[in-house]
Short mmCIF file of C-alpha atoms in Angstrom, two decimals:
data_model
loop_
_atom_site.label_atom_id
_atom_site.label_comp_id
_atom_site.label_asym_id
_atom_site.label_seq_id
_atom_site.Cartn_x
_atom_site.Cartn_y
_atom_site.Cartn_z
CA MET A 1 41.03 44.65 127.13
CA LEU A 2 43.60 42.88 125.14
CA ILE A 3 46.15 45.10 123.53
CA LYS A 4 47.90 43.31 120.73
CA LYS A 5 51.59 43.83 120.38
CA PRO A 6 52.37 45.01 116.86
CA SER A 7 54.09 42.23 114.99
CA ASP A 8 57.66 42.75 114.02
CA ILE A 9 58.27 43.41 110.37
CA LYS A 10 60.09 40.49 108.89
CA ALA A 11 63.43 41.30 107.37
CA SER A 12 62.24 39.76 104.10
CA GLU A 13 59.45 42.31 103.92
CA ILE A 14 61.69 45.31 104.11
CA THR A 15 62.34 46.77 100.73
CA PRO A 16 66.04 46.62 99.95
CA LYS A 17 67.53 50.10 99.92
CA GLU A 18 68.63 49.79 96.31
CA LEU A 19 65.13 48.87 95.15
CA PHE A 20 63.58 51.54 97.28
CA LEU A 21 65.84 54.19 95.81
CA ASN A 22 65.22 52.91 92.30
CA ARG A 23 61.49 53.10 92.90
CA ARG A 24 61.73 56.64 94.12
CA ARG A 25 63.81 57.57 91.14
CA PHE A 26 61.34 55.90 88.82
CA MET A 27 58.43 57.71 90.42
CA ALA A 28 60.24 61.01 90.24
CA GLN A 29 61.02 60.44 86.58
CA MET A 30 57.40 59.54 85.85
CA ALA A 31 56.25 62.63 87.69
CA ILE A 32 58.64 64.81 85.73
CA ALA A 33 57.59 63.20 82.46
CA GLY A 34 53.93 63.67 83.42
CA ALA A 35 54.50 67.30 84.29
CA ALA A 36 56.31 67.84 81.03
CA VAL A 37 53.37 66.36 79.17
CA ALA A 38 51.01 68.56 81.11
CA GLY A 39 53.06 71.50 79.89
CA LEU A 40 54.34 72.61 83.25
CA THR A 41 57.50 74.55 82.73
CA SER A 42 59.02 74.13 86.16
CA PRO A 43 58.34 70.77 87.76
CA ASP A 44 60.76 71.56 90.60
CA PHE A 45 58.30 70.49 93.27
CA LEU A 46 58.32 67.00 91.80
CA LEU A 47 62.04 66.49 92.13
CA PRO A 48 63.20 63.53 94.18
CA SER A 49 63.56 64.46 97.82
CA ASP A 50 67.23 63.53 97.52
CA ALA A 51 67.89 66.57 95.40
CA ARG A 52 68.63 69.17 97.97
CA ALA A 53 69.84 71.82 95.59
CA GLY A 54 68.48 75.16 96.60
CA GLU A 55 68.51 74.34 100.29
CA LYS A 56 70.14 77.19 102.21
CA LEU A 57 73.42 76.42 103.89
CA ALA A 58 73.76 77.72 107.45
CA ASN A 59 76.73 79.39 109.16
CA VAL A 60 78.62 80.28 106.01
CA GLN A 61 81.64 82.45 106.72
CA LYS A 62 83.17 84.99 104.39
CA SER A 63 86.71 84.34 103.26
CA PRO A 64 89.58 86.78 102.71
CA LEU A 65 90.56 84.57 99.77
CA SER A 66 87.50 85.65 97.79
CA ILE A 67 88.06 87.96 94.84
CA ASN A 68 86.27 91.23 94.44
CA GLU A 69 84.54 90.67 91.08
CA THR A 70 80.87 90.46 90.18
CA PRO A 71 79.66 86.86 90.32
CA THR A 72 78.16 85.34 87.16
CA PRO A 73 74.34 85.04 87.43
CA LEU A 74 73.11 81.80 89.00
CA LYS A 75 71.14 80.81 85.90
CA ASP A 76 74.34 80.84 83.82
CA ILE A 77 76.37 78.96 86.43
CA THR A 78 73.67 76.29 86.59
CA GLY A 79 72.69 76.33 82.91
CA TYR A 80 76.04 76.22 81.13
CA ASN A 81 78.14 73.32 82.31
CA ASN A 82 80.69 70.83 81.17
CA PHE A 83 79.72 67.62 82.93
CA TYR A 84 80.21 64.91 80.32
CA GLU A 85 78.49 62.29 82.50
CA PHE A 86 75.22 63.94 81.44
CA GLY A 87 76.09 64.75 77.82
CA THR A 88 78.85 66.54 76.02
CA ASP A 89 77.13 69.80 75.20
CA LYS A 90 76.91 72.51 77.80
CA TYR A 91 73.13 72.57 78.03
CA SER A 92 72.67 68.85 78.72
CA PRO A 93 73.81 68.76 82.36
CA SER A 94 71.10 71.17 83.53
CA ARG A 95 68.54 69.10 81.62
CA TYR A 96 69.60 65.61 82.58
CA ALA A 97 71.41 65.84 85.92
CA LYS A 98 68.11 65.32 87.75
CA SER A 99 68.83 61.59 87.66
CA LEU A 100 71.79 62.08 89.98
CA MET A 101 70.99 61.25 93.62
CA PRO A 102 73.30 63.24 95.91
CA ARG A 103 71.82 61.55 99.04
CA PRO A 104 72.71 59.07 100.39
CA TRP A 105 76.34 59.62 99.46
CA SER A 106 79.69 58.71 100.87
CA VAL A 107 83.28 59.57 100.05
CA ALA A 108 86.04 57.04 100.63
CA VAL A 109 89.37 58.47 101.77
CA GLU A 110 92.01 55.80 101.27
CA GLY A 111 95.46 54.83 100.04
CA GLU A 112 98.67 56.08 101.63
CA VAL A 113 97.08 57.45 104.81
CA ASN A 114 97.08 56.55 108.47
CA ASN A 115 93.36 57.23 108.83
CA PRO A 116 91.44 55.76 105.91
CA LYS A 117 87.76 56.40 106.32
CA ARG A 118 84.47 56.38 104.45
CA TYR A 119 82.73 59.66 105.18
CA ASP A 120 79.01 60.12 104.93
CA ILE A 121 78.43 63.33 103.00
CA ASP A 122 76.74 65.08 105.94
CA GLU A 123 79.67 64.15 108.16
CA LEU A 124 82.13 65.36 105.51
CA MET A 125 80.41 68.72 105.39
CA LYS A 126 81.16 69.18 109.09
CA LEU A 127 84.88 68.48 108.74
CA ALA A 128 85.65 72.18 108.78
CA PRO A 129 83.71 75.45 108.97
CA ILE A 130 82.20 76.17 105.57
CA GLU A 131 83.13 79.40 103.84
CA GLU A 132 82.12 81.36 100.82
CA ARG A 133 84.93 81.53 98.26
CA ILE A 134 84.29 83.78 95.29
CA TYR A 135 86.65 82.44 92.64
CA ARG A 136 87.30 82.89 88.95
CA LEU A 137 86.70 79.74 86.90
CA ARG A 138 88.54 79.47 83.59
CA CYS A 139 87.45 76.69 81.24
CA VAL A 140 90.00 75.19 78.85
CA GLU A 141 87.52 76.18 76.10
CA ALA A 142 88.39 79.86 76.68
CA TRP A 143 85.33 81.01 78.58
CA SER A 144 85.20 82.02 82.22
CA MET A 145 82.87 82.77 85.13
CA VAL A 146 83.03 84.13 88.65
CA ILE A 147 81.47 81.68 91.09
CA PRO A 148 80.62 82.14 94.77
CA TRP A 149 81.42 78.61 95.95
CA ILE A 150 80.63 77.34 99.43
CA GLY A 151 83.08 74.83 100.79
CA PHE A 152 86.04 74.14 102.99
CA PRO A 153 89.77 73.77 102.38
CA LEU A 154 90.80 70.39 101.04
CA ASN A 155 93.74 70.49 103.45
CA ALA A 156 91.32 70.05 106.38
CA LEU A 157 90.45 66.62 105.02
CA ILE A 158 94.09 65.82 104.25
CA LYS A 159 95.08 66.68 107.81
CA ARG A 160 92.43 64.30 109.15
CA ALA A 161 93.59 61.55 106.82
CA GLU A 162 97.28 61.87 107.85
CA PRO A 163 99.05 60.99 104.60
CA THR A 164 102.10 58.77 104.91
CA GLY A 165 105.49 59.69 103.48
CA LYS A 166 104.60 57.79 100.33
CA ALA A 167 101.62 60.02 99.52
CA LYS A 168 102.96 62.18 96.69
CA TYR A 169 99.70 62.70 94.81
CA VAL A 170 95.97 62.76 95.46
CA GLU A 171 93.66 60.98 93.04
CA PHE A 172 89.97 61.88 92.88
CA THR A 173 87.26 59.73 91.30
CA THR A 174 83.72 60.63 90.24
CA LEU A 175 80.77 58.33 90.83
CA TYR A 176 80.40 55.59 88.23
CA ASP A 177 76.75 54.68 87.82
CA PRO A 178 75.30 54.77 84.30
CA LYS A 179 71.80 54.65 85.79
CA GLN A 180 72.38 58.05 87.36
CA MET A 181 74.87 59.31 84.78
CA PRO A 182 73.50 58.19 81.42
CA GLU A 183 76.42 59.35 79.26
CA GLN A 184 78.63 56.81 81.03
CA ARG A 185 77.01 54.22 78.76
CA SER A 186 78.78 55.83 75.83
CA ARG A 187 82.41 55.29 74.97
CA MET A 188 82.41 58.17 72.52
CA SER A 189 83.13 60.74 75.17
CA LEU A 190 85.60 59.73 77.91
CA PHE A 191 86.90 56.71 79.80
CA TRP A 192 84.75 56.28 82.87
CA PRO A 193 84.85 56.93 85.72
CA TYR A 194 86.26 60.44 85.52
CA VAL A 195 89.55 60.69 87.39
CA GLU A 196 91.55 63.76 88.35
CA GLY A 197 94.63 64.37 90.39
CA LEU A 198 96.77 66.92 92.21
CA ARG A 199 100.26 66.89 93.57
CA ILE A 200 100.06 66.72 97.36
CA ASP A 201 101.42 70.26 97.81
CA GLU A 202 98.85 71.57 95.34
CA ALA A 203 96.12 69.72 97.23
CA ASN A 204 97.33 71.26 100.50
CA HIS A 205 97.25 74.79 99.11
CA PRO A 206 94.70 76.93 100.97
CA LEU A 207 93.02 77.95 97.70
CA ALA A 208 92.06 74.34 96.87
CA ILE A 209 88.64 73.59 98.32
CA LEU A 210 85.99 70.91 98.41
CA ALA A 211 82.82 72.73 97.41
CA VAL A 212 79.41 71.65 98.64
CA GLY A 213 77.38 74.66 97.54
CA LEU A 214 77.20 77.87 95.56
CA TYR A 215 75.37 81.15 96.03
CA GLY A 216 74.75 80.19 99.67
CA GLU A 217 72.84 77.05 98.75
CA MET A 218 73.46 73.31 98.36
CA LEU A 219 75.32 72.44 95.17
CA PRO A 220 72.97 71.80 92.23
CA ASN A 221 73.44 68.39 90.58
CA GLN A 222 74.79 69.82 87.33
CA ASN A 223 77.54 71.61 89.24
CA GLY A 224 78.83 68.41 90.79
CA ALA A 225 76.61 67.62 93.79
CA PRO A 226 77.07 66.73 96.52
CA VAL A 227 80.80 67.49 96.69
CA ARG A 228 83.36 68.60 94.13
CA LEU A 229 86.87 69.91 93.95
CA VAL A 230 87.62 73.55 93.10
CA VAL A 231 91.18 74.46 92.09
CA PRO A 232 90.81 78.01 90.76
CA TRP A 233 94.26 78.38 89.21
CA LYS A 234 93.78 75.38 86.92
CA TYR A 235 91.48 74.82 83.95
CA GLY A 236 87.96 73.89 84.97
CA PHE A 237 88.19 70.21 84.09
CA LYS A 238 90.68 69.69 86.94
CA SER A 239 87.91 70.58 89.40
CA ILE A 240 86.31 67.13 89.42
CA LYS A 241 82.63 66.79 90.29
CA SER A 242 80.49 64.38 92.34
CA ILE A 243 83.46 62.80 94.11
CA VAL A 244 83.15 59.31 95.66
CA LYS A 245 86.81 58.52 96.24
CA ILE A 246 89.90 60.43 97.35
CA ARG A 247 92.97 58.25 97.18
CA PHE A 248 96.51 59.16 98.26
CA VAL A 249 99.09 57.62 95.94
CA GLU A 250 102.78 57.55 95.21
CA GLN A 251 102.62 57.71 91.40
CA GLN A 252 101.17 60.54 89.36
CA PRO A 253 97.57 59.57 88.51
CA SER A 254 96.49 59.28 84.89
CA THR A 255 93.52 61.61 84.56
CA ALA A 256 90.45 61.27 82.34
CA TRP A 257 91.50 63.98 79.90
CA MET A 258 95.10 62.79 79.76
CA LYS A 259 93.79 59.37 78.75
CA ALA A 260 91.46 60.95 76.19
CA ASN A 261 94.13 63.05 74.54
CA PRO A 262 97.60 63.10 76.11
CA SER A 263 99.04 65.60 73.64
CA GLU A 264 96.37 68.20 74.44
CA TYR A 265 95.75 67.80 78.17
CA GLY A 266 98.53 67.53 80.70
CA PHE A 267 98.52 66.62 84.37
CA TYR A 268 99.10 70.17 85.62
CA SER A 269 96.73 72.11 83.35
CA ASN A 270 97.48 75.40 85.07
CA VAL A 271 95.77 78.35 83.41
CA ASN A 272 98.51 79.77 81.20
CA PRO A 273 97.94 82.39 78.48
CA ALA A 274 101.45 81.72 77.13
CA VAL A 275 100.84 78.05 76.35
CA ASP A 276 98.12 77.56 73.76
CA HIS A 277 95.91 74.54 73.48
CA PRO A 278 97.22 72.82 70.32
CA ARG A 279 94.03 73.80 68.52
CA TRP A 280 93.14 77.18 69.98
CA SER A 281 94.64 80.16 71.74
CA GLN A 282 94.52 80.47 75.52
CA ALA A 283 95.62 84.12 75.51
CA THR A 284 92.10 85.49 75.91
CA GLU A 285 88.79 84.34 77.31
CA ARG A 286 85.14 85.30 77.14
CA ARG A 287 83.68 86.02 80.54
CA ILE A 288 80.12 84.70 80.41
CA GLY A 289 77.79 87.68 80.17
CA GLU A 290 80.38 89.94 78.53
CA PHE A 291 80.73 90.75 74.85
CA SER A 292 84.43 91.48 74.41
CA LYS A 293 87.09 89.02 75.36
CA ARG A 294 89.47 89.70 78.23
CA LYS A 295 93.08 88.75 78.63
CA THR A 296 93.65 85.49 80.42
CA LEU A 297 95.88 85.86 83.49
CA PRO A 298 98.70 83.47 84.40
CA PHE A 299 97.40 80.96 86.95
CA ASN A 300 93.99 82.55 86.35
CA GLY A 301 95.07 85.58 88.40
CA TYR A 302 96.21 83.52 91.40
CA GLY A 303 99.90 83.69 90.48
CA ASP A 304 100.92 85.56 93.65
CA GLN A 305 99.56 82.71 95.73
CA VAL A 306 100.48 79.64 93.69
CA ALA A 307 103.38 80.40 91.32
CA SER A 308 105.89 79.28 93.96
CA LEU A 309 104.50 75.72 93.72
CA TYR A 310 105.99 75.49 90.24
CA GLN A 311 109.33 77.21 90.73
CA GLY A 312 111.99 75.88 88.40
CA MET A 313 109.50 73.92 86.31
CA ASP A 314 109.24 74.39 82.57
CA LEU A 315 105.53 75.10 82.28
CA ARG A 316 105.61 74.47 78.52
CA LYS A 317 106.72 70.93 79.22
CA TYR A 318 104.53 70.43 82.27
CA PHE A 319 101.39 71.92 80.71
CA MET B 1 53.34 77.09 38.04
CA LYS B 2 53.26 74.28 40.56
CA LEU B 3 57.05 74.23 40.47
CA LYS B 4 57.13 77.93 41.24
CA ILE B 5 54.99 77.49 44.36
CA PHE B 6 57.21 74.59 45.40
CA LYS B 7 60.27 76.77 44.91
CA VAL B 8 58.83 79.47 47.14
CA ALA B 9 58.07 76.81 49.75
CA VAL B 10 61.65 75.48 49.64
CA PHE B 11 62.99 79.02 49.86
CA LEU B 12 60.93 79.79 52.95
CA THR B 13 61.80 76.45 54.55
CA SER B 14 65.47 77.13 53.97
CA LEU B 15 65.11 80.30 56.03
CA THR B 16 63.93 78.31 59.08
CA PRO B 17 67.38 78.00 60.71
CA LEU B 18 67.78 81.78 60.55
CA ALA B 19 64.21 82.38 61.73
CA LEU B 20 64.69 80.03 64.69
CA LEU B 21 67.96 81.70 65.62
CA GLY B 22 66.24 85.09 65.48
CA TRP B 23 63.41 83.77 67.63
CA PHE B 24 65.83 82.39 70.24
CA ALA B 25 67.64 85.72 70.31
CA LEU B 26 64.42 87.73 70.74
CA THR B 27 63.11 85.46 73.49
CA ASP B 28 66.46 85.46 75.32
CA ASN B 29 66.96 81.75 74.71
CA LEU B 30 70.53 81.76 73.44
CA GLY B 31 71.83 80.67 76.84
CA ALA B 32 74.91 81.75 78.74
CA ASN B 33 77.20 82.00 75.72
CA PRO B 34 75.12 83.41 72.84
CA ILE B 35 78.09 83.97 70.53
CA GLU B 36 79.05 80.31 70.77
CA VAL B 37 75.47 79.25 70.03
CA ILE B 38 75.26 81.55 66.99
CA THR B 39 78.64 80.30 65.72
CA HIS B 40 77.69 76.64 66.04
CA TRP B 41 74.16 77.16 64.69
CA THR B 42 75.27 78.94 61.52
CA GLY B 43 78.13 76.47 61.06
CA ASP B 44 75.81 73.47 61.34
CA SER B 45 73.39 75.11 58.90
CA THR B 46 76.19 75.62 56.37
CA ILE B 47 77.22 71.95 56.44
CA ILE B 48 73.60 70.78 56.33
CA PHE B 49 72.88 72.90 53.25
CA LEU B 50 76.06 71.72 51.55
CA LEU B 51 74.91 68.15 52.12
CA ILE B 52 71.35 68.89 50.94
CA THR B 53 72.79 70.46 47.79
CA LEU B 54 74.85 67.33 47.18
CA THR B 55 71.70 65.20 47.59
CA VAL B 56 69.96 66.81 44.61
CA THR B 57 71.76 64.87 41.88
CA PRO B 58 71.44 61.41 43.49
CA LEU B 59 67.79 62.19 44.22
CA ARG B 60 67.19 63.13 40.60
CA LYS B 61 68.94 60.05 39.28
CA LEU B 62 67.39 57.62 41.72
CA THR B 63 63.82 58.91 41.45
CA GLY B 64 63.90 60.15 37.89
CA TRP B 65 62.43 63.43 39.13
CA LYS B 66 64.04 65.77 36.59
CA ASP B 67 62.83 69.02 38.16
CA ALA B 68 64.93 68.34 41.25
CA ILE B 69 67.78 70.10 39.48
CA GLN B 70 65.73 73.31 39.57
CA PHE B 71 66.41 73.55 43.31
CA ARG B 72 70.14 72.94 43.30
CA ARG B 73 71.24 76.51 42.77
CA MET B 74 68.94 77.86 45.48
CA LEU B 75 70.11 75.26 48.01
CA GLY B 76 73.75 75.85 47.16
CA LEU B 77 73.28 79.58 47.59
CA PHE B 78 71.68 78.95 50.97
CA ALA B 79 74.80 77.00 51.95
CA PHE B 80 76.80 80.06 50.94
CA PHE B 81 74.39 82.34 52.81
CA TYR B 82 74.76 80.41 56.07
CA GLY B 83 78.50 80.20 55.44
CA CYS B 84 78.57 84.02 55.21
CA LEU B 85 76.66 84.30 58.48
CA HIS B 86 79.04 81.84 60.13
CA PHE B 87 82.07 83.72 58.82
CA THR B 88 80.64 87.09 59.88
CA THR B 89 79.90 85.71 63.35
CA TYR B 90 83.53 84.68 63.68
CA ILE B 91 84.99 87.95 62.34
CA TRP B 92 82.58 90.26 64.10
CA LEU B 93 81.07 88.73 67.23
CA ASP B 94 83.84 86.30 68.14
CA GLN B 95 87.01 88.16 67.17
CA PHE B 96 85.56 91.67 66.96
CA PHE B 97 87.60 92.58 63.85
CA ASP B 98 90.91 91.79 65.52
CA PHE B 99 92.55 91.17 62.14
CA PRO B 100 96.07 90.37 63.40
CA GLY B 101 94.48 87.83 65.74
CA ILE B 102 92.34 86.42 62.93
CA LEU B 103 95.34 86.05 60.60
CA LYS B 104 97.25 84.29 63.35
CA ASP B 105 94.29 81.97 63.90
CA VAL B 106 93.99 81.16 60.20
CA ALA B 107 97.72 80.47 59.88
CA LYS B 108 98.19 78.56 63.11
CA ARG B 109 95.02 76.57 63.74
CA PRO B 110 94.37 73.84 61.18
CA PHE B 111 90.64 73.73 61.91
CA ILE B 112 90.30 77.44 61.19
CA THR B 113 92.61 77.23 58.17
CA ILE B 114 90.48 74.56 56.54
CA GLY B 115 87.20 76.26 57.46
CA PHE B 116 88.47 79.56 56.11
CA ALA B 117 89.71 77.94 52.88
CA SER B 118 86.41 76.13 52.37
CA PHE B 119 84.54 79.40 52.73
CA ILE B 120 86.85 81.24 50.33
CA PHE B 121 86.38 78.49 47.71
CA LEU B 122 82.61 78.84 48.04
CA ILE B 123 82.78 82.43 46.79
CA PRO B 124 83.62 81.67 43.12
CA LEU B 125 80.87 79.05 43.09
CA ALA B 126 78.32 81.56 44.35
CA VAL B 127 79.55 84.21 41.87
CA THR B 128 79.29 81.82 38.91
CA SER B 129 75.88 80.50 39.88
CA THR B 130 73.90 82.79 37.56
CA SER B 131 72.42 81.37 34.36
CA ALA B 132 74.56 83.75 32.31
CA MET B 133 77.70 82.43 33.97
CA VAL B 134 76.62 78.83 33.44
CA ARG B 135 76.24 79.58 29.70
CA ARG B 136 79.48 81.53 29.50
CA LEU B 137 81.61 78.95 31.23
CA GLY B 138 80.12 75.98 29.44
CA LYS B 139 81.96 72.78 30.27
CA ARG B 140 84.33 74.58 32.60
CA TRP B 141 81.37 75.46 34.82
CA GLN B 142 80.86 71.87 35.82
CA LYS B 143 84.56 71.38 36.45
CA LEU B 144 84.63 74.47 38.66
CA HIS B 145 81.55 73.46 40.59
CA ARG B 146 82.95 70.02 41.37
CA MET B 147 84.89 71.96 43.99
CA ILE B 148 81.85 71.60 46.23
CA TYR B 149 83.01 68.04 47.00
CA PHE B 150 86.20 69.38 48.53
CA ILE B 151 84.41 72.28 50.20
CA ALA B 152 81.92 69.96 51.90
CA ALA B 153 84.74 67.65 53.00
CA GLY B 154 86.60 70.71 54.28
CA GLY B 155 83.52 71.72 56.27
CA VAL B 156 83.25 68.31 57.91
CA ILE B 157 86.98 68.23 58.75
CA HIS B 158 86.71 71.78 60.13
CA TYR B 159 84.01 70.55 62.53
CA TRP B 160 85.87 67.33 63.33
CA TRP B 161 89.07 69.12 64.31
CA LEU B 162 87.21 71.60 66.44
CA VAL B 163 85.52 69.21 68.86
CA LYS B 164 87.29 68.28 72.05
CA LYS B 165 86.32 64.64 72.24
CA ASP B 166 82.78 63.83 71.21
CA ILE B 167 82.97 63.39 67.43
CA ARG B 168 79.43 62.05 67.02
CA TRP B 169 78.06 64.98 64.99
CA PRO B 170 81.02 65.46 62.66
CA LEU B 171 80.98 61.69 62.23
CA ILE B 172 77.31 61.72 61.19
CA PHE B 173 77.96 64.55 58.71
CA GLY B 174 81.03 62.70 57.46
CA VAL B 175 79.11 59.48 56.87
CA VAL B 176 76.34 61.30 54.99
CA LEU B 177 78.93 63.07 52.85
CA GLY B 178 80.75 59.79 52.29
CA VAL B 179 77.57 58.12 51.05
CA LEU B 180 76.81 61.04 48.73
CA LEU B 181 80.31 61.00 47.27
CA LEU B 182 80.45 57.22 46.98
CA TYR B 183 77.18 57.32 45.09
CA ARG B 184 78.82 59.57 42.53
CA PHE B 185 81.81 57.31 42.35
CA TRP B 186 79.74 54.21 41.78
CA SER B 187 77.08 55.85 39.64
CA THR B 188 76.75 54.12 36.26
CA GLN B 189 78.86 56.65 34.43
CA SER B 190 81.96 56.22 36.49
CA LEU B 191 81.44 52.47 36.59
CA ALA B 192 81.46 52.45 32.82
CA LYS B 193 84.62 54.54 32.84
CA ILE B 194 86.36 52.24 35.30
CA ALA B 195 85.33 49.23 33.24
CA GLY B 196 86.64 50.95 30.11
CA ARG B 197 89.96 51.76 31.73
CA PHE B 198 90.25 48.21 32.95
CA ARG B 199 89.63 46.84 29.45
CA ARG B 200 92.19 49.19 27.94
CA LEU B 201 94.70 48.09 30.53
CA GLN B 202 94.15 44.48 29.52
CA VAL B 203 95.10 45.16 25.92
CA SER B 204 97.87 47.66 26.68
CA PRO B 205 101.31 46.88 25.17
CA VAL B 206 102.73 46.09 28.57
CA ALA B 207 99.94 43.64 29.20
CA GLN B 208 100.46 42.08 25.79
CA LYS B 209 104.16 41.78 26.39
CA VAL B 210 103.56 40.10 29.70
CA GLN B 211 101.14 37.78 28.05
CA SER B 212 103.50 36.87 25.20
CA GLN B 213 106.33 35.91 27.51
#
């Protein structure tokens, strides 16, 4: 009996990755739209397979750097976000971030380093043991949350990269892809892509982490999947989301909010109840879920650990 | 009679923003920061009703529908009503009667100063909205109630100065207000006045002197 050898698939017949991903996204969108029409309230099962939010993360260690405060409910952490790439009101990200595809994903580490490298996200997540860090998050808009992040210290990545003597700052960049991040088509909000930065000693501080999850699970899209920065002693906007590039530089980076309004948003943006936003007070904050306001703490309550980074600096000038 | 039914319908429709807000509250749909939602919702409603009130006169003039004026007072009072809710939300839910803090806010933050002033100026308009007051004040009534132009502008600026970056909504409100005010400026009456002033200028002594030289 003659057994035919299966013919090789011609390269021309293989769907290009880009097209393939687009098709999947299209189908997912159609499915979601269809489900919405059918009146289904939770079309979660129709999400693209790339969305891995909700997947449990294994081997998560507890951290002594966690605070002992009650975490904000998951539905508030995932339903009330500032993520301008999906719209400027706080309810848009949870609605529209489904178009973000956190897989496949890579993060380029480059600039003034001896070991530049493009990390695949799954490789990046194995750079260091992942830990749970329960941190306060203080938004510049005077509200706050307590979030159980899952991640690893940023300094583990920095160590791997081996910054040169010229690396004085670290610049982070969010994905730029208006197809996935529809608000990037608009110039009314910010200059895209979103850029943030830290001084190298801030970036090396053990409290600064790259977060890949929260509440023990993979990071939901609206919280900055698949990987974001968390710097708990600074206003929330410093903790850049959906990072694709980490660049070590000599000059202080110009960040998205500094470009948008230099008189209102400075490079440091440390939480500071003594320095008001030009248009509102930063002395108090509303913890999400609470009725009365609470007093805002210097460095968001992390002063003991981080104040020494800013010794001798006039924090009114370097706001 | 028909007008009366229509008035009741407009009254009930004007309560929709409040009814919706109540519904969201009862069904736990105010989200993570309910106080912020209530503040923004009542604030938006105030500006929208100010703009609707300012639409009455152009609508009447453009369509010739004289009865439109019958709704102006009600709509204006709804603007005041939502303004009161907005103000109460700020004083009670947001600041929780922290009066030193509120005074500091009003003095120090331009967006609160202008919002506060706009609200305060609405009070005499609401108080003098009764028919008896209209009769008593006569011509002065109209002068007094022209303040709504500044109040509406104050409301839009209040919103504009509050937003962090995305000015789309205050811009939309501002454009609508601009159109409504421009209409008044260009409406036949003021055109006639401008033309009159222009003519007078032509024959003024200075003009004559210039001409004779």
